[in-house]
Amino acid sequence: MADDKNKGGSAAGGKAPRQAEEALREGADQLRNQMGNMADMAGMSAKVSQELIQRSGQNFEMMKRIAETMTSGARSAAAECAEYAKHSAKRQTEMMRQLAAARSPNDVLDIQTRFLQDNLTELLSFSERLSRLSADKAREATEGISRKT
């Protein structure tokens, strides 16, 4: 009976280490799988982060080019406005000189009529130049965006 106990005890004692070994092996396998999954996820996350950084850089570059185009357009528009103002001042001075030399009310009306017509023509011409300039700069900005997408 004592032998039975020893046999039973050694049989039970032999199973326990094997079960513990298997449990450890299973735990290690699960841990290895989880670590592999985490590494895969970290790799994907790094790849996504890298793509986001790259796209952000491209978007920033595109916005920079658009801002440069808009700044260039604003400078050109300001130059056109300054030129228009300079011409208007010259026309105004010339009209005042002509009015001072007018000999009759009809001369005054003729001078004012010509001045009004010239001013209107110059204003329309200025508006056309400014519109074309705006359209050209908008086209440049659109082309810059289209090239990047």
PDB file of N, CA, C and O in Angstrom, residues 30-64:
ATOM      1  N   GLN A  30       1.489  32.690 -25.875  1.00  0.00           N
ATOM      2  CA  GLN A  30       0.529  33.788 -25.884  1.00  0.00           C
ATOM      3  C   GLN A  30       1.232  35.141 -25.775  1.00  0.00           C
ATOM      4  O   GLN A  30       0.901  36.088 -26.485  1.00  0.00           O
ATOM      5  N   LEU A  31       2.225  35.206 -24.896  1.00  0.00           N
ATOM      6  CA  LEU A  31       2.970  36.445 -24.723  1.00  0.00           C
ATOM      7  C   LEU A  31       3.710  36.804 -26.016  1.00  0.00           C
ATOM      8  O   LEU A  31       3.697  37.950 -26.456  1.00  0.00           O
ATOM      9  N   ARG A  32       4.329  35.806 -26.655  1.00  0.00           N
ATOM     10  CA  ARG A  32       5.038  36.041 -27.913  1.00  0.00           C
ATOM     11  C   ARG A  32       4.065  36.526 -28.990  1.00  0.00           C
ATOM     12  O   ARG A  32       4.354  37.470 -29.727  1.00  0.00           O
ATOM     13  N   ASN A  33       2.879  35.904 -29.074  1.00  0.00           N
ATOM     14  CA  ASN A  33       1.868  36.332 -30.049  1.00  0.00           C
ATOM     15  C   ASN A  33       1.401  37.766 -29.781  1.00  0.00           C
ATOM     16  O   ASN A  33       1.258  38.567 -30.705  1.00  0.00           O
ATOM     17  N   GLN A  34       1.145  38.059 -28.518  1.00  0.00           N
ATOM     18  CA  GLN A  34       0.715  39.406 -28.162  1.00  0.00           C
ATOM     19  C   GLN A  34       1.803  40.442 -28.476  1.00  0.00           C
ATOM     20  O   GLN A  34       1.517  41.516 -28.996  1.00  0.00           O
ATOM     21  N   MET A  35       3.036  40.100 -28.170  1.00  0.00           N
ATOM     22  CA  MET A  35       4.139  41.013 -28.464  1.00  0.00           C
ATOM     23  C   MET A  35       4.292  41.202 -29.971  1.00  0.00           C
ATOM     24  O   MET A  35       4.543  42.315 -30.448  1.00  0.00           O
ATOM     25  N   GLY A  36       4.120  40.115 -30.722  1.00  0.00           N
ATOM     26  CA  GLY A  36       4.175  40.210 -32.184  1.00  0.00           C
ATOM     27  C   GLY A  36       3.065  41.102 -32.708  1.00  0.00           C
ATOM     28  O   GLY A  36       3.292  41.952 -33.583  1.00  0.00           O
ATOM     29  N   ASN A  37       1.850  40.916 -32.165  1.00  0.00           N
ATOM     30  CA  ASN A  37       0.725  41.767 -32.574  1.00  0.00           C
ATOM     31  C   ASN A  37       0.989  43.229 -32.224  1.00  0.00           C
ATOM     32  O   ASN A  37       0.705  44.127 -33.025  1.00  0.00           O
ATOM     33  N   MET A  38       1.537  43.472 -31.037  1.00  0.00           N
ATOM     34  CA  MET A  38       1.843  44.838 -30.641  1.00  0.00           C
ATOM     35  C   MET A  38       2.918  45.432 -31.547  1.00  0.00           C
ATOM     36  O   MET A  38       2.841  46.600 -31.930  1.00  0.00           O
ATOM     37  N   ALA A  39       3.905  44.626 -31.908  1.00  0.00           N
ATOM     38  CA  ALA A  39       4.963  45.109 -32.807  1.00  0.00           C
ATOM     39  C   ALA A  39       4.375  45.421 -34.178  1.00  0.00           C
ATOM     40  O   ALA A  39       4.733  46.434 -34.797  1.00  0.00           O
ATOM     41  N   ASP A  40       3.466  44.546 -34.642  1.00  0.00           N
ATOM     42  CA  ASP A  40       2.809  44.809 -35.932  1.00  0.00           C
ATOM     43  C   ASP A  40       2.013  46.111 -35.867  1.00  0.00           C
ATOM     44  O   ASP A  40       2.062  46.924 -36.791  1.00  0.00           O
ATOM     45  N   MET A  41       1.268  46.283 -34.778  1.00  0.00           N
ATOM     46  CA  MET A  41       0.468  47.498 -34.622  1.00  0.00           C
ATOM     47  C   MET A  41       1.377  48.724 -34.529  1.00  0.00           C
ATOM     48  O   MET A  41       1.081  49.767 -35.111  1.00  0.00           O
ATOM     49  N   ALA A  42       2.489  48.596 -33.809  1.00  0.00           N
ATOM     50  CA  ALA A  42       3.428  49.714 -33.700  1.00  0.00           C
ATOM     51  C   ALA A  42       4.018  50.028 -35.067  1.00  0.00           C
ATOM     52  O   ALA A  42       4.190  51.204 -35.430  1.00  0.00           O
ATOM     53  N   GLY A  43       4.311  48.992 -35.844  1.00  0.00           N
ATOM     54  CA  GLY A  43       4.837  49.193 -37.195  1.00  0.00           C
ATOM     55  C   GLY A  43       3.821  49.904 -38.074  1.00  0.00           C
ATOM     56  O   GLY A  43       4.162  50.822 -38.820  1.00  0.00           O
ATOM     57  N   MET A  44       2.562  49.466 -37.978  1.00  0.00           N
ATOM     58  CA  MET A  44       1.504  50.121 -38.755  1.00  0.00           C
ATOM     59  C   MET A  44       1.319  51.556 -38.288  1.00  0.00           C
ATOM     60  O   MET A  44       1.147  52.472 -39.094  1.00  0.00           O
ATOM     61  N   SER A  45       1.356  51.757 -36.981  1.00  0.00           N
ATOM     62  CA  SER A  45       1.186  53.092 -36.436  1.00  0.00           C
ATOM     63  C   SER A  45       2.326  53.999 -36.896  1.00  0.00           C
ATOM     64  O   SER A  45       2.096  55.151 -37.260  1.00  0.00           O
ATOM     65  N   ALA A  46       3.533  53.485 -36.910  1.00  0.00           N
ATOM     66  CA  ALA A  46       4.679  54.275 -37.374  1.00  0.00           C
ATOM     67  C   ALA A  46       4.523  54.607 -38.852  1.00  0.00           C
ATOM     68  O   ALA A  46       4.812  55.729 -39.280  1.00  0.00           O
ATOM     69  N   LYS A  47       4.030  53.632 -39.632  1.00  0.00           N
ATOM     70  CA  LYS A  47       3.834  53.859 -41.063  1.00  0.00           C
ATOM     71  C   LYS A  47       2.761  54.930 -41.288  1.00  0.00           C
ATOM     72  O   LYS A  47       2.941  55.833 -42.102  1.00  0.00           O
ATOM     73  N   VAL A  48       1.660  54.832 -40.550  1.00  0.00           N
ATOM     74  CA  VAL A  48       0.585  55.823 -40.663  1.00  0.00           C
ATOM     75  C   VAL A  48       1.101  57.197 -40.236  1.00  0.00           C
ATOM     76  O   VAL A  48       0.843  58.198 -40.905  1.00  0.00           O
ATOM     77  N   SER A  49       1.860  57.243 -39.152  1.00  0.00           N
ATOM     78  CA  SER A  49       2.422  58.513 -38.682  1.00  0.00           C
ATOM     79  C   SER A  49       3.345  59.112 -39.738  1.00  0.00           C
ATOM     80  O   SER A  49       3.319  60.318 -39.987  1.00  0.00           O
ATOM     81  N   GLN A  50       4.160  58.260 -40.351  1.00  0.00           N
ATOM     82  CA  GLN A  50       5.073  58.729 -41.384  1.00  0.00           C
ATOM     83  C   GLN A  50       4.293  59.296 -42.577  1.00  0.00           C
ATOM     84  O   GLN A  50       4.639  60.340 -43.108  1.00  0.00           O
ATOM     85  N   GLU A  51       3.237  58.612 -42.978  1.00  0.00           N
ATOM     86  CA  GLU A  51       2.408  59.098 -44.083  1.00  0.00           C
ATOM     87  C   GLU A  51       1.744  60.426 -43.729  1.00  0.00           C
ATOM     88  O   GLU A  51       1.673  61.339 -44.556  1.00  0.00           O
ATOM     89  N   LEU A  52       1.251  60.530 -42.483  1.00  0.00           N
ATOM     90  CA  LEU A  52       0.624  61.779 -42.041  1.00  0.00           C
ATOM     91  C   LEU A  52       1.625  62.928 -42.058  1.00  0.00           C
ATOM     92  O   LEU A  52       1.306  64.030 -42.501  1.00  0.00           O
ATOM     93  N   ILE A  53       2.835  62.663 -41.595  1.00  0.00           N
ATOM     94  CA  ILE A  53       3.867  63.701 -41.591  1.00  0.00           C
ATOM     95  C   ILE A  53       4.191  64.120 -43.018  1.00  0.00           C
ATOM     96  O   ILE A  53       4.309  65.307 -43.321  1.00  0.00           O
ATOM     97  N   GLN A  54       4.308  63.146 -43.912  1.00  0.00           N
ATOM     98  CA  GLN A  54       4.617  63.451 -45.310  1.00  0.00           C
ATOM     99  C   GLN A  54       3.505  64.274 -45.946  1.00  0.00           C
ATOM    100  O   GLN A  54       3.753  65.281 -46.612  1.00  0.00           O
ATOM    101  N   ARG A  55       2.258  63.860 -45.754  1.00  0.00           N
ATOM    102  CA  ARG A  55       1.132  64.603 -46.325  1.00  0.00           C
ATOM    103  C   ARG A  55       1.028  65.995 -45.727  1.00  0.00           C
ATOM    104  O   ARG A  55       0.726  66.960 -46.427  1.00  0.00           O
ATOM    105  N   SER A  56       1.263  66.107 -44.429  1.00  0.00           N
ATOM    106  CA  SER A  56       1.222  67.426 -43.792  1.00  0.00           C
ATOM    107  C   SER A  56       2.278  68.336 -44.396  1.00  0.00           C
ATOM    108  O   SER A  56       2.023  69.515 -44.646  1.00  0.00           O
ATOM    109  N   GLY A  57       3.459  67.783 -44.641  1.00  0.00           N
ATOM    110  CA  GLY A  57       4.518  68.559 -45.285  1.00  0.00           C
ATOM    111  C   GLY A  57       4.122  69.006 -46.675  1.00  0.00           C
ATOM    112  O   GLY A  57       4.354  70.153 -47.064  1.00  0.00           O
ATOM    113  N   GLN A  58       3.504  68.115 -47.428  1.00  0.00           N
ATOM    114  CA  GLN A  58       3.049  68.466 -48.777  1.00  0.00           C
ATOM    115  C   GLN A  58       1.961  69.534 -48.720  1.00  0.00           C
ATOM    116  O   GLN A  58       1.971  70.475 -49.513  1.00  0.00           O
ATOM    117  N   ASN A  59       1.029  69.376 -47.786  1.00  0.00           N
ATOM    118  CA  ASN A  59      -0.043  70.376 -47.636  1.00  0.00           C
ATOM    119  C   ASN A  59       0.535  71.733 -47.245  1.00  0.00           C
ATOM    120  O   ASN A  59       0.102  72.765 -47.747  1.00  0.00           O
ATOM    121  N   PHE A  60       1.505  71.716 -46.348  1.00  0.00           N
ATOM    122  CA  PHE A  60       2.127  72.970 -45.936  1.00  0.00           C
ATOM    123  C   PHE A  60       2.817  73.632 -47.127  1.00  0.00           C
ATOM    124  O   PHE A  60       2.694  74.840 -47.325  1.00  0.00           O
ATOM    125  N   GLU A  61       3.534  72.852 -47.913  1.00  0.00           N
ATOM    126  CA  GLU A  61       4.220  73.386 -49.095  1.00  0.00           C
ATOM    127  C   GLU A  61       3.216  73.985 -50.081  1.00  0.00           C
ATOM    128  O   GLU A  61       3.434  75.057 -50.640  1.00  0.00           O
ATOM    129  N   MET A  62       2.096  73.291 -50.283  1.00  0.00           N
ATOM    130  CA  MET A  62       1.068  73.794 -51.190  1.00  0.00           C
ATOM    131  C   MET A  62       0.484  75.103 -50.656  1.00  0.00           C
ATOM    132  O   MET A  62       0.318  76.067 -51.410  1.00  0.00           O
ATOM    133  N   MET A  63       0.191  75.168 -49.370  1.00  0.00           N
ATOM    134  CA  MET A  63      -0.357  76.385 -48.775  1.00  0.00           C
ATOM    135  C   MET A  63       0.657  77.533 -48.888  1.00  0.00           C
ATOM    136  O   MET A  63       0.281  78.677 -49.131  1.00  0.00           O
ATOM    137  N   LYS A  64       1.928  77.221 -48.746  1.00  0.00           N
ATOM    138  CA  LYS A  64       2.972  78.227 -48.868  1.00  0.00           C
ATOM    139  C   LYS A  64       2.993  78.793 -50.289  1.00  0.00           C
ATOM    140  O   LYS A  64       3.068  80.010 -50.475  1.00  0.00           O
TER     141      LYS A  64
END
